[in-house]
PDB file of C-alpha atoms in Angstrom:
ATOM      1  CA  GLU A   1      -0.151   0.086  -0.223  1.00 55.00           C
ATOM      2  CA  TYR A   2       3.014   2.437   0.307  1.00 61.00           C
ATOM      3  CA  VAL A   3       3.772   1.903  -3.112  1.00 70.00           C
ATOM      4  CA  ILE A   4       1.794   3.801  -5.828  1.00 72.00           C
ATOM      5  CA  GLY A   5       0.982   1.737  -8.789  1.00 67.00           C
ATOM      6  CA  GLN A   6       3.622  -1.149  -9.814  1.00 70.00           C
ATOM      7  CA  GLU A   7       0.871  -3.389  -9.864  1.00 72.00           C
ATOM      8  CA  HIS A   8       2.859  -6.512 -11.447  1.00 73.00           C
ATOM      9  CA  ALA A   9       6.055  -5.314  -9.248  1.00 73.00           C
ATOM     10  CA  LYS A  10       4.443  -5.472  -6.121  1.00 73.00           C
ATOM     11  CA  LYS A  11       2.930  -8.976  -7.007  1.00 73.00           C
ATOM     12  CA  ALA A  12       6.037 -10.684  -8.318  1.00 70.00           C
ATOM     13  CA  MET A  13       7.186  -9.320  -4.478  1.00 69.00           C
ATOM     14  CA  ALA A  14       4.557 -10.519  -3.083  1.00 68.00           C
ATOM     15  CA  VAL A  15       5.329 -14.049  -3.902  1.00 64.00           C
ATOM     16  CA  ALA A  16       9.406 -13.884  -4.147  1.00 63.00           C
ATOM     17  CA  VAL A  17       9.443 -12.388  -0.667  1.00 64.00           C
ATOM     18  CA  TYR A  18       5.865 -12.091   1.860  1.00 58.00           C
ATOM     19  CA  ASN A  19       5.113 -15.356   0.871  1.00 55.00           C
ATOM     20  CA  HIS A  20       8.537 -16.683   2.094  1.00 57.00           C
ATOM     21  CA  TYR A  21       8.352 -15.460   5.739  1.00 55.00           C
ATOM     22  CA  LYS A  22       6.872 -17.468   8.597  1.00 47.00           C
ATOM     23  CA  ARG A  23       5.477 -15.865  11.960  1.00 45.00           C
ATOM     24  CA  VAL A  24       4.496 -18.041  14.762  1.00 32.00           C
ATOM     25  CA  ALA A  25       1.999 -17.297  17.124  1.00 32.00           C
ATOM     26  CA  THR A  26       4.143 -14.769  19.215  1.00 38.00           C
ATOM     27  CA  ASP A  27       4.996 -12.913  16.010  1.00 49.00           C
ATOM     28  CA  THR A  28       7.732 -11.107  17.171  1.00 51.00           C
ATOM     29  CA  MET A  29      11.132 -10.108  15.556  1.00 47.00           C
ATOM     30  CA  ASP A  30      12.585 -13.326  16.469  1.00 52.00           C
ATOM     31  CA  ASP A  31       9.904 -15.479  15.204  1.00 51.00           C
ATOM     32  CA  ILE A  32      10.651 -14.655  11.447  1.00 51.00           C
ATOM     33  CA  GLU A  33      12.228 -16.905   9.497  1.00 54.00           C
ATOM     34  CA  ILE A  34      13.697 -16.242   6.067  1.00 51.00           C
ATOM     35  CA  GLU A  35      13.270 -19.496   4.133  1.00 53.00           C
ATOM     36  CA  LYS A  36      14.159 -18.931  -0.032  1.00 57.00           C
ATOM     37  CA  SER A  37      16.934 -16.836  -1.586  1.00 62.00           C
ATOM     38  CA  ASN A  38      17.990 -13.637  -2.482  1.00 84.00           C
ATOM     39  CA  MET A  39      16.330 -11.001  -5.325  1.00 88.00           C
ATOM     40  CA  LEU A  40      17.984  -8.813  -8.170  1.00 92.00           C
ATOM     41  CA  MET A  41      15.647  -5.506  -9.189  1.00 92.00           C
ATOM     42  CA  ILE A  42      16.099  -4.335 -12.603  1.00 93.00           C
ATOM     43  CA  GLY A  43      15.024  -0.974 -13.744  1.00 91.00           C
ATOM     44  CA  PRO A  44      16.042   2.297 -14.992  1.00 91.00           C
ATOM     45  CA  THR A  45      17.407   4.938 -12.704  1.00 89.00           C
ATOM     46  CA  GLY A  46      14.858   6.904 -10.981  1.00 85.00           C
ATOM     47  CA  CYS A  47      12.184   4.363 -10.609  1.00 84.00           C
ATOM     48  CA  GLY A  48      11.949   3.788  -6.931  1.00 84.00           C
ATOM     49  CA  LYS A  49      14.003   0.314  -6.550  1.00 88.00           C
ATOM     50  CA  THR A  50      15.428   1.636  -2.936  1.00 89.00           C
ATOM     51  CA  TYR A  51      12.209   3.144  -2.173  1.00 86.00           C
ATOM     52  CA  PHE A  52      10.466  -0.296  -2.536  1.00 84.00           C
ATOM     53  CA  ALA A  53      13.325  -2.493  -0.864  1.00 86.00           C
ATOM     54  CA  GLU A  54      13.072  -0.097   1.872  1.00 88.00           C
ATOM     55  CA  ARG A  55       8.888  -0.358   1.862  1.00 84.00           C
ATOM     56  CA  VAL A  56       9.267  -4.307   1.901  1.00 82.00           C
ATOM     57  CA  ALA A  57      11.350  -4.204   4.915  1.00 83.00           C
ATOM     58  CA  GLU A  58       8.784  -2.215   6.823  1.00 83.00           C
ATOM     59  CA  GLU A  59       5.737  -4.230   5.711  1.00 79.00           C
ATOM     60  CA  VAL A  60       7.541  -7.129   6.570  1.00 79.00           C
ATOM     61  CA  GLY A  61       9.102  -5.922   9.955  1.00 81.00           C
ATOM     62  CA  ILE A  62      12.688  -6.470   9.654  1.00 86.00           C
ATOM     63  CA  ASN A  63      16.064  -4.224  10.218  1.00 90.00           C
ATOM     64  CA  PHE A  64      16.649  -2.501   6.628  1.00 93.00           C
ATOM     65  CA  MET A  65      20.353  -2.178   5.768  1.00 95.00           C
ATOM     66  CA  LYS A  66      21.080  -0.366   2.523  1.00 96.00           C
ATOM     67  CA  VAL A  67      24.891  -0.616   0.979  1.00 96.00           C
ATOM     68  CA  VAL A  68      26.390   1.720  -1.747  1.00 95.00           C
ATOM     69  CA  PRO A  69      29.465   1.134  -3.478  1.00 93.00           C
ATOM     70  CA  ASP A  70      31.560   3.708  -2.212  1.00 93.00           C
ATOM     71  CA  ASP A  71      30.389   2.256   1.299  1.00 94.00           C
ATOM     72  CA  LEU A  72      32.858  -0.912   0.271  1.00 93.00           C
ATOM     73  CA  ALA A  73      35.715   0.998  -1.281  1.00 89.00           C
ATOM     74  CA  SER A  74      38.871   0.365   0.162  1.00 86.00           C
ATOM     75  CA  PRO A  75      42.690   1.964  -0.726  1.00 83.00           C
ATOM     76  CA  PHE A  76      43.758  -1.075   1.117  1.00 81.00           C
ATOM     77  CA  ILE A  77      45.049  -4.797  -0.665  1.00 77.00           C
ATOM     78  CA  HIS A  78      41.719  -7.079   0.153  1.00 82.00           C
ATOM     79  CA  GLY A  79      40.165  -4.062   2.262  1.00 87.00           C
ATOM     80  CA  THR A  80      37.064  -4.224   0.027  1.00 91.00           C
ATOM     81  CA  GLN A  81      37.202  -8.181   0.952  1.00 92.00           C
ATOM     82  CA  GLN A  82      37.335  -7.317   4.433  1.00 93.00           C
ATOM     83  CA  LYS A  83      34.184  -4.810   4.521  1.00 95.00           C
ATOM     84  CA  ILE A  84      32.017  -7.171   2.178  1.00 94.00           C
ATOM     85  CA  ALA A  85      32.726  -9.733   5.351  1.00 94.00           C
ATOM     86  CA  GLU A  86      31.797  -7.068   7.503  1.00 95.00           C
ATOM     87  CA  VAL A  87      28.308  -5.860   6.191  1.00 96.00           C
ATOM     88  CA  PHE A  88      26.903  -9.473   5.982  1.00 95.00           C
ATOM     89  CA  GLN A  89      28.760  -9.877   9.697  1.00 95.00           C
ATOM     90  CA  LYS A  90      26.469  -6.708  10.761  1.00 96.00           C
ATOM     91  CA  ALA A  91      23.364  -8.050   8.915  1.00 94.00           C
ATOM     92  CA  GLU A  92      23.720 -11.330  10.717  1.00 93.00           C
ATOM     93  CA  ALA A  93      24.217  -9.886  13.808  1.00 94.00           C
ATOM     94  CA  ALA A  94      20.981  -7.338  13.463  1.00 90.00           C
ATOM     95  CA  GLY A  95      18.834  -9.981  11.816  1.00 79.00           C
ATOM     96  CA  PRO A  96      16.663 -11.032  10.310  1.00 86.00           C
ATOM     97  CA  THR A  97      17.890  -7.988   7.949  1.00 90.00           C
ATOM     98  CA  LEU A  98      16.692  -6.881   4.569  1.00 90.00           C
ATOM     99  CA  LEU A  99      20.362  -6.239   2.973  1.00 94.00           C
ATOM    100  CA  PHE A 100      19.841  -4.053  -0.098  1.00 95.00           C
ATOM    101  CA  PHE A 101      22.979  -3.468  -2.330  1.00 96.00           C
ATOM    102  CA  ASP A 102      22.521  -0.430  -4.698  1.00 95.00           C
ATOM    103  CA  GLU A 103      24.418  -0.193  -7.881  1.00 94.00           C
ATOM    104  CA  PHE A 104      25.350  -3.930  -7.882  1.00 95.00           C
ATOM    105  CA  ASP A 105      26.916  -4.415 -11.427  1.00 93.00           C
ATOM    106  CA  CYS A 106      29.629  -2.379  -9.488  1.00 92.00           C
ATOM    107  CA  MET A 107      30.130  -4.417  -6.635  1.00 93.00           C
ATOM    108  CA  VAL A 108      29.975  -8.009  -8.659  1.00 93.00           C
ATOM    109  CA  PRO A 109      31.334  -6.820 -12.558  1.00 91.00           C
ATOM    110  CA  ARG A 110      31.856  -9.728 -15.006  1.00 86.00           C
ATOM    111  CA  ARG A 111      35.408 -10.941 -14.156  1.00 77.00           C
ATOM    112  CA  THR A 112      38.290 -10.851 -16.326  1.00 70.00           C
ATOM    113  CA  SER A 113      41.530 -12.845 -16.733  1.00 57.00           C
ATOM    114  CA  ASN A 114      43.403 -10.136 -16.608  1.00 57.00           C
ATOM    115  CA  ALA A 115      46.152 -10.174 -13.765  1.00 52.00           C
ATOM    116  CA  ASN A 116      45.437  -6.190 -13.113  1.00 52.00           C
ATOM    117  CA  SER A 117      41.728  -7.185 -12.213  1.00 64.00           C
ATOM    118  CA  GLN A 118      42.722  -9.812  -9.620  1.00 65.00           C
ATOM    119  CA  TYR A 119      41.594  -7.718  -6.693  1.00 62.00           C
ATOM    120  CA  GLN A 120      38.126  -7.285  -8.820  1.00 78.00           C
ATOM    121  CA  VAL A 121      37.976 -11.253  -8.951  1.00 84.00           C
ATOM    122  CA  ASP A 122      38.428 -11.767  -5.349  1.00 86.00           C
ATOM    123  CA  GLU A 123      35.843  -8.932  -4.028  1.00 90.00           C
ATOM    124  CA  VAL A 124      33.326 -11.217  -6.913  1.00 90.00           C
ATOM    125  CA  ASP A 125      34.417 -14.367  -5.154  1.00 91.00           C
ATOM    126  CA  GLU A 126      33.564 -12.663  -1.543  1.00 92.00           C
ATOM    127  CA  PHE A 127      30.715 -11.906  -2.354  1.00 91.00           C
ATOM    128  CA  LEU A 128      29.605 -14.982  -3.821  1.00 91.00           C
ATOM    129  CA  THR A 129      30.849 -16.895  -0.444  1.00 91.00           C
ATOM    130  CA  MET A 130      28.268 -14.298   1.501  1.00 93.00           C
ATOM    131  CA  LEU A 131      25.416 -14.670  -0.747  1.00 91.00           C
ATOM    132  CA  ASN A 132      25.735 -18.694  -0.324  1.00 87.00           C
ATOM    133  CA  ASN A 133      22.643 -19.625   2.019  1.00 80.00           C
ATOM    134  CA  SER A 134      22.747 -16.354   3.249  1.00 85.00           C
ATOM    135  CA  CYS A 135      19.097 -16.637   4.317  1.00 81.00           C
ATOM    136  CA  GLN A 136      19.616 -19.449   6.955  1.00 82.00           C
ATOM    137  CA  ARG A 137      21.540 -16.484   8.840  1.00 86.00           C
ATOM    138  CA  GLY A 138      18.844 -14.617   8.623  1.00 86.00           C
ATOM    139  CA  ILE A 139      19.645 -12.291   6.121  1.00 89.00           C
ATOM    140  CA  TYR A 140      17.685 -11.461   2.582  1.00 88.00           C
ATOM    141  CA  VAL A 141      19.602  -9.718   0.191  1.00 91.00           C
ATOM    142  CA  ILE A 142      17.651  -7.471  -2.363  1.00 92.00           C
ATOM    143  CA  ALA A 143      20.178  -6.023  -5.155  1.00 94.00           C
ATOM    144  CA  ALA A 144      19.582  -3.276  -7.639  1.00 95.00           C
ATOM    145  CA  THR A 145      20.673  -2.295 -10.885  1.00 95.00           C
ATOM    146  CA  ASN A 146      20.145  -0.627 -13.937  1.00 93.00           C
ATOM    147  CA  ARG A 147      22.972  -2.479 -16.040  1.00 93.00           C
ATOM    148  CA  PRO A 148      22.064  -6.436 -15.172  1.00 92.00           C
ATOM    149  CA  ASP A 149      24.484  -7.520 -17.952  1.00 92.00           C
ATOM    150  CA  SER A 150      27.334  -6.334 -16.487  1.00 92.00           C
ATOM    151  CA  ILE A 151      26.757  -8.452 -13.449  1.00 93.00           C
ATOM    152  CA  ASP A 152      28.844 -11.485 -13.032  1.00 91.00           C
ATOM    153  CA  SER A 153      26.584 -14.988 -14.512  1.00 89.00           C
ATOM    154  CA  VAL A 154      27.660 -16.919 -11.225  1.00 90.00           C
ATOM    155  CA  VAL A 155      26.288 -14.368  -9.067  1.00 90.00           C
ATOM    156  CA  MET A 156      23.010 -15.360 -10.501  1.00 87.00           C
ATOM    157  CA  ARG A 157      23.303 -18.905  -9.894  1.00 84.00           C
ATOM    158  CA  THR A 158      20.491 -20.682  -7.784  1.00 79.00           C
ATOM    159  CA  GLY A 159      21.181 -20.287  -3.918  1.00 79.00           C
ATOM    160  CA  ARG A 160      22.673 -16.728  -4.555  1.00 86.00           C
ATOM    161  CA  ILE A 161      20.103 -14.794  -6.356  1.00 87.00           C
ATOM    162  CA  ASP A 162      17.820 -16.760  -7.707  1.00 80.00           C
ATOM    163  CA  GLU A 163      14.551 -14.431  -8.162  1.00 83.00           C
ATOM    164  CA  LYS A 164      14.537 -11.543 -10.881  1.00 87.00           C
ATOM    165  CA  ILE A 165      11.986  -8.612 -10.560  1.00 87.00           C
ATOM    166  CA  TYR A 166      12.008  -5.768 -13.313  1.00 88.00           C
ATOM    167  CA  ILE A 167      10.788  -2.490 -11.558  1.00 87.00           C
ATOM    168  CA  PRO A 168       9.662   0.058 -14.882  1.00 85.00           C
ATOM    169  CA  MET A 169       9.430   3.572 -14.787  1.00 86.00           C
ATOM    170  CA  PRO A 170       5.725   4.546 -13.403  1.00 85.00           C
ATOM    171  CA  ASP A 171       2.774   4.647 -16.432  1.00 86.00           C
ATOM    172  CA  VAL A 172       0.748   6.351 -17.584  1.00 89.00           C
ATOM    173  CA  ASP A 173      -2.021   4.988 -14.630  1.00 87.00           C
ATOM    174  CA  THR A 174       0.438   5.078 -12.012  1.00 86.00           C
ATOM    175  CA  ARG A 175       1.832   8.752 -12.962  1.00 89.00           C
ATOM    176  CA  ALA A 176      -2.129   9.928 -12.771  1.00 90.00           C
ATOM    177  CA  HIS A 177      -2.388   8.196  -9.088  1.00 88.00           C
ATOM    178  CA  LEU A 178       0.576   9.961  -7.948  1.00 87.00           C
ATOM    179  CA  PHE A 179      -0.665  13.216  -9.295  1.00 90.00           C
ATOM    180  CA  ARG A 180      -3.928  12.642  -7.162  1.00 89.00           C
ATOM    181  CA  TYR A 181      -1.619  11.513  -4.406  1.00 87.00           C
ATOM    182  CA  GLU A 182       0.461  14.340  -3.993  1.00 87.00           C
ATOM    183  CA  LEU A 183      -2.125  16.928  -4.735  1.00 90.00           C
ATOM    184  CA  ASN A 184      -4.765  15.556  -1.647  1.00 88.00           C
ATOM    185  CA  ALA A 185      -2.966  17.825   0.634  1.00 85.00           C
ATOM    186  CA  ARG A 186      -2.486  20.912  -1.244  1.00 91.00           C
ATOM    187  CA  PRO A 187      -4.663  23.489  -1.933  1.00 92.00           C
ATOM    188  CA  ALA A 188      -5.877  22.460  -6.301  1.00 89.00           C
ATOM    189  CA  SER A 189      -8.747  23.250  -8.316  1.00 91.00           C
ATOM    190  CA  ALA A 190     -11.443  20.664  -8.668  1.00 88.00           C
ATOM    191  CA  ASP A 191     -11.522  20.117 -12.265  1.00 91.00           C
ATOM    192  CA  ILE A 192      -7.956  19.120 -12.779  1.00 92.00           C
ATOM    193  CA  ASP A 193      -7.712  16.616 -15.204  1.00 93.00           C
ATOM    194  CA  PHE A 194      -5.126  14.101 -14.396  1.00 91.00           C
ATOM    195  CA  ASN A 195      -4.981  12.238 -17.199  1.00 92.00           C
ATOM    196  CA  VAL A 196      -3.615  14.908 -19.199  1.00 94.00           C
ATOM    197  CA  LEU A 197      -0.706  15.650 -16.457  1.00 92.00           C
ATOM    198  CA  ALA A 198      -0.070  11.827 -17.299  1.00 92.00           C
ATOM    199  CA  GLU A 199       0.265  12.328 -20.395  1.00 93.00           C
TER     200      GLU A 199
END
């Protein structure tokens, strides 16, 4: 209900996330069990992927952590690897946690055989290790990208990231709904044609 429009994405998200959470009678944070693997959200820049992920965590009622490429940058050899491990350790300690990686293609780019890219290879390998069975440790990863073809294919194997959901730019109906929502609490003429604004 916190996301306007995007009905197809919301239904896909419900199947991929909400239906994979169990709540026992006491319905407390400690009773939430994350069962399935992780997800990649694909869509253009500015279409609301981060907002979507935040609302998922809020709706389910779990901790939310956002990580961007700069958070993992390090001038030291193997420093980025260490930061990757620390992020997952922190998420596990605060779990259950929805761990959101923005611009994921920058974190797990396609590996090459170039000797100069060895550190990058090591960093992708560290991500692979951390993603394996992360859900069993109370960590549910949602990654976001607008360049899915740049992601190393090994990351997308079963048990690491299984689900892919496309988050498009808002269509005409969604844009009309957004105008209604934003103008509802503001002084506005009663005869505004929201469909014209949406077009």
